[in-house]
Backbone as a chain_set.jsonl record, in Angstrom:
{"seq": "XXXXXXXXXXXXXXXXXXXXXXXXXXXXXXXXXXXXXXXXXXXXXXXXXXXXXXXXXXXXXXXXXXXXXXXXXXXXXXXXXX", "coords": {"N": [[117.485, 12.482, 105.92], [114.764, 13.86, 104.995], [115.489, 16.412, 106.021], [117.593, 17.132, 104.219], [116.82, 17.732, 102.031], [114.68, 19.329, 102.449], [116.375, 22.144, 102.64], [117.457, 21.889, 100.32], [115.096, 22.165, 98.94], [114.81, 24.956, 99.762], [116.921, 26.285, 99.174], [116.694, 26.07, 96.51], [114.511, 27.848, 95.889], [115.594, 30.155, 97.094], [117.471, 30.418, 95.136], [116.141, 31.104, 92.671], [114.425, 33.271, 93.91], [116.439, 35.101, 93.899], [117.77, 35.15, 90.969], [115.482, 36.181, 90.104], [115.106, 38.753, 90.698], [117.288, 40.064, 90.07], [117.037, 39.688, 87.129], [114.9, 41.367, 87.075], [115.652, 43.964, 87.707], [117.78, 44.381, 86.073], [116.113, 44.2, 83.713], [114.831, 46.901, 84.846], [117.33, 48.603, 84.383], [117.268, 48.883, 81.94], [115.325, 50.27, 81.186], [115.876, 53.394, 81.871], [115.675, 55.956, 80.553], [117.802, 58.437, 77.942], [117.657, 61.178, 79.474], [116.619, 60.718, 82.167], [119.293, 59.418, 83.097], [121.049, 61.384, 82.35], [120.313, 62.918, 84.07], [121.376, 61.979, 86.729], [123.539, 61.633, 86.335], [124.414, 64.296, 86.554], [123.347, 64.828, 89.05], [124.742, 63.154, 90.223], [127.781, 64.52, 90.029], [127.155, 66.884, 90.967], [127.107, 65.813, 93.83], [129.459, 65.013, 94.372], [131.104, 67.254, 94.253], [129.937, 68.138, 96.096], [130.774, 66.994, 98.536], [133.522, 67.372, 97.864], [133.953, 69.776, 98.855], [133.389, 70.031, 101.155], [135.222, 68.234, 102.527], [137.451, 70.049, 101.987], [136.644, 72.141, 103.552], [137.262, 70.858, 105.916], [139.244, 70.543, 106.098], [140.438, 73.053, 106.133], [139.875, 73.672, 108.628], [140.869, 71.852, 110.134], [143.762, 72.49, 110.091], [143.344, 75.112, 110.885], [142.614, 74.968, 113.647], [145.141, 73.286, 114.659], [146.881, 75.509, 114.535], [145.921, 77.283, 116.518], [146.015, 75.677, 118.805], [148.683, 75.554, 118.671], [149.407, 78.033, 119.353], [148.673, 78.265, 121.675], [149.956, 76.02, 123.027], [152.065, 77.336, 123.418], [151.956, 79.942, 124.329], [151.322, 78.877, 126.634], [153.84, 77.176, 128.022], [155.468, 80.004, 127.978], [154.37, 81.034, 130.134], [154.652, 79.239, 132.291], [157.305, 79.983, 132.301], [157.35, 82.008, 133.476]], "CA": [[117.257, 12.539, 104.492], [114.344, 14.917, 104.75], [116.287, 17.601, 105.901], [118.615, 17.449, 103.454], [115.347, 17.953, 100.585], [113.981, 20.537, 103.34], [117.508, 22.41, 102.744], [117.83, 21.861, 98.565], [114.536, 23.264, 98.201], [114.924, 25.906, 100.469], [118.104, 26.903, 98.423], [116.508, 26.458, 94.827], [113.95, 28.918, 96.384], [116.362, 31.382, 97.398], [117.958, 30.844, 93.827], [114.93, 31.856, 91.774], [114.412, 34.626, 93.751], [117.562, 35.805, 93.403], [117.226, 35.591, 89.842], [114.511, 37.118, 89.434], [114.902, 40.217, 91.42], [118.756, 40.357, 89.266], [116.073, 39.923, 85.999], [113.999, 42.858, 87.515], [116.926, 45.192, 88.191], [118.415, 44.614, 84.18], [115.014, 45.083, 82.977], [114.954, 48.411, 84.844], [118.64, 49.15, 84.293], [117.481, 49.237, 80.33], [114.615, 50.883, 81.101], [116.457, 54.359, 82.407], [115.968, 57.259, 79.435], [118.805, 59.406, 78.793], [117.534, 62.355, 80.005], [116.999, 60.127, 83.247], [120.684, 58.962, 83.205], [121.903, 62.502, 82.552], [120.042, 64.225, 85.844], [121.354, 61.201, 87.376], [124.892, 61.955, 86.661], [124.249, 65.459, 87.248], [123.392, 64.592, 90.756], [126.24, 62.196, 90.885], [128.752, 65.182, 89.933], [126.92, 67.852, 92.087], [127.185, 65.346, 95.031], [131.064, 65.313, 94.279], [131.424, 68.329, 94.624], [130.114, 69.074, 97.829], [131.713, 66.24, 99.041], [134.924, 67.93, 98.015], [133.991, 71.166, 99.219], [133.103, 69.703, 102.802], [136.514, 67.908, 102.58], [137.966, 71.211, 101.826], [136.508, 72.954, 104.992], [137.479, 70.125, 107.071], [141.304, 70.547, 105.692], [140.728, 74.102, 106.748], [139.434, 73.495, 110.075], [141.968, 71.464, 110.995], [145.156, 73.455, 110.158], [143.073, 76.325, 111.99], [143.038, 74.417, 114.675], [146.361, 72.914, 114.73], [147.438, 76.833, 114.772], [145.187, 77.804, 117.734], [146.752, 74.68, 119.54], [150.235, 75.276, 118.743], [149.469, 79.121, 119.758], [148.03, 77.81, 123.23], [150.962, 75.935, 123.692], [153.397, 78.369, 123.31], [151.278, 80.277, 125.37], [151.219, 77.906, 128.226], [155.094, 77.428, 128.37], [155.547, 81.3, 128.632], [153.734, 81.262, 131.552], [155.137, 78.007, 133.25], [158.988, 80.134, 132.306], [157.896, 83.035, 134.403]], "C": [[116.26, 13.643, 104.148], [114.399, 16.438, 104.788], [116.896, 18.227, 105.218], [117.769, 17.89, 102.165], [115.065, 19.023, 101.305], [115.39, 21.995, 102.273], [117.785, 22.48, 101.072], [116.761, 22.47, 98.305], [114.704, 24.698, 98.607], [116.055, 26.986, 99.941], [117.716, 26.925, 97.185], [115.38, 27.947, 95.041], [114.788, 30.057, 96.547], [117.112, 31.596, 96.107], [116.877, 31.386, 92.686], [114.562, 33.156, 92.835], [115.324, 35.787, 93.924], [117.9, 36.072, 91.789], [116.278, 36.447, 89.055], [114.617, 38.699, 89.601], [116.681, 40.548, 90.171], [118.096, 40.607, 87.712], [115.591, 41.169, 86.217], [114.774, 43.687, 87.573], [118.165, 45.081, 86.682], [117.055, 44.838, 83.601], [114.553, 46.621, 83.395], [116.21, 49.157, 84.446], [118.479, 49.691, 82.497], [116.25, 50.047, 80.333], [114.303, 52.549, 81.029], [116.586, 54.985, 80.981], [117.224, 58.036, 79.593], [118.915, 60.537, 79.233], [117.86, 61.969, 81.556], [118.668, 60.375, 83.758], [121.372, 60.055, 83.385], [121.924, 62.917, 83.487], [120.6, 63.263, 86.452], [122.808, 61.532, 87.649], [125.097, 63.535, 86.646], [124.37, 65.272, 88.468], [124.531, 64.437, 91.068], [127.536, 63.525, 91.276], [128.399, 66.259, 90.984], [127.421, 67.212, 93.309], [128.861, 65.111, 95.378], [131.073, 65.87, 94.675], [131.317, 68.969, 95.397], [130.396, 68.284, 98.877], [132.865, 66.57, 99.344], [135.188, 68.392, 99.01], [134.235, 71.309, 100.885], [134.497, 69.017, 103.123], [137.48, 69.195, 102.704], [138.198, 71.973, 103.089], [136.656, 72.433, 106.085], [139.017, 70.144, 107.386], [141.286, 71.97, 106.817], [140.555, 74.213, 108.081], [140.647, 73.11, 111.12], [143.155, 71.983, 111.389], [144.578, 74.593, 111.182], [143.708, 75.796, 113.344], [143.948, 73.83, 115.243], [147.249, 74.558, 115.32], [146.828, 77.153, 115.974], [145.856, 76.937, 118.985], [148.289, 75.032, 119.723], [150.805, 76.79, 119.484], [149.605, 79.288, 121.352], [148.826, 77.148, 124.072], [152.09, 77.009, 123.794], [153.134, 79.748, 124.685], [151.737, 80.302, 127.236], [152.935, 77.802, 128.667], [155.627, 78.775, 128.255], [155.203, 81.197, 129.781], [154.368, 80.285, 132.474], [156.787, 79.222, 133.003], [158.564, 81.076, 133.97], [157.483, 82.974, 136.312]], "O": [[116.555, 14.4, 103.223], [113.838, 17.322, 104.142], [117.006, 19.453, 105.228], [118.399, 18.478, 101.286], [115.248, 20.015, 100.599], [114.982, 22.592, 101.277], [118.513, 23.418, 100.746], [116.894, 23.396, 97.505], [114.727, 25.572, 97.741], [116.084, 28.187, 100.206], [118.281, 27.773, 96.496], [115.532, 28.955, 94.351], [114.428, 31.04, 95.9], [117.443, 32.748, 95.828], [117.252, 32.232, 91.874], [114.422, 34.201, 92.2], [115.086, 36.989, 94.048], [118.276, 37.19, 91.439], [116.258, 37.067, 87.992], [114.287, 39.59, 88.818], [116.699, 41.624, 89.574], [118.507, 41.57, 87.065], [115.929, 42.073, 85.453], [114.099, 44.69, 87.344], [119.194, 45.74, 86.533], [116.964, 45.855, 82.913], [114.05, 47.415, 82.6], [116.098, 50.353, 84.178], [119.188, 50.508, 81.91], [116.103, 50.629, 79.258], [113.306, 53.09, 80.552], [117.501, 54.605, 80.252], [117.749, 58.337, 80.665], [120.012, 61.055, 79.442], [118.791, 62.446, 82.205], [119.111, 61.225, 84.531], [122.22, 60.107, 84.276], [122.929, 63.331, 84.063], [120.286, 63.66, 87.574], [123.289, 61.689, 88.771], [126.276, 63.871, 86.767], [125.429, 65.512, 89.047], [125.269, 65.085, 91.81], [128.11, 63.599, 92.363], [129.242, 66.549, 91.832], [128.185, 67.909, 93.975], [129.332, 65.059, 96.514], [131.059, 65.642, 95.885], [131.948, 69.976, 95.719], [130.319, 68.694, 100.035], [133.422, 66.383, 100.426], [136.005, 68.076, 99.875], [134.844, 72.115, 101.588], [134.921, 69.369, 104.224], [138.277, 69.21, 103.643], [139.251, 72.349, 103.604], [136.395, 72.994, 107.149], [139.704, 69.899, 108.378], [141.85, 72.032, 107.909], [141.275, 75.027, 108.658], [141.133, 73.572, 112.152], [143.613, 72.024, 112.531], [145.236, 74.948, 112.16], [144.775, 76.038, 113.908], [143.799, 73.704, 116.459], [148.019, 74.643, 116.277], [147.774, 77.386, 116.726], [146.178, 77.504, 120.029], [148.95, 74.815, 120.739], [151.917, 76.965, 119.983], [150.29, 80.048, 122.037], [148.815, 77.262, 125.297], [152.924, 77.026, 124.7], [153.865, 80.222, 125.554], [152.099, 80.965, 128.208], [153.255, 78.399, 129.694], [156.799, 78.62, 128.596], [156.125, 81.335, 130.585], [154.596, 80.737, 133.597], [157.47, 79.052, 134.013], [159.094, 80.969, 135.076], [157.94, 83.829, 137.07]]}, "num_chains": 1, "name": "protein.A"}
């Protein structure tokens, strides 16, 4: 029986401070100016973009390398003909 009280408070505890900290994090969420908000999605969009960009040069990488491979074979069975 005292376990089971050990165990209910132990969980209303963990519910108030889960509340609270969810209180604390909407009272900062309204707190955010929109100059804030703007550099914020500035960032956001810069960080896109070189996200892309790095996506981009990974596309290119690969096809390189797909070509250097497919060169290397072609290569290699020349040499095994003669």
């Amino acid at each position: 029986m005292e376990t089971n009280r050990k165990k209910e408070v132990l969980m209303m505890k963990k519910s108030v401070i889960a509340l609270s900290m969810l209180s604390l994090l909407a009272a900062g969420c309204t707190s955010i100016s929109k100059a804030d908000f703007d550099a914020l999605r500035s960032d956001v969009a810069a960080a896109k973009q070189a996200a892309q960009q790095a996506n981009m040069n990974a596309q290119d990488a690969k096809a390189m390398s797909m070509r250097t491979d497919e060169k290397l074979n072609r290569m290699f069975r020349k040499a095994q003909m003669k």
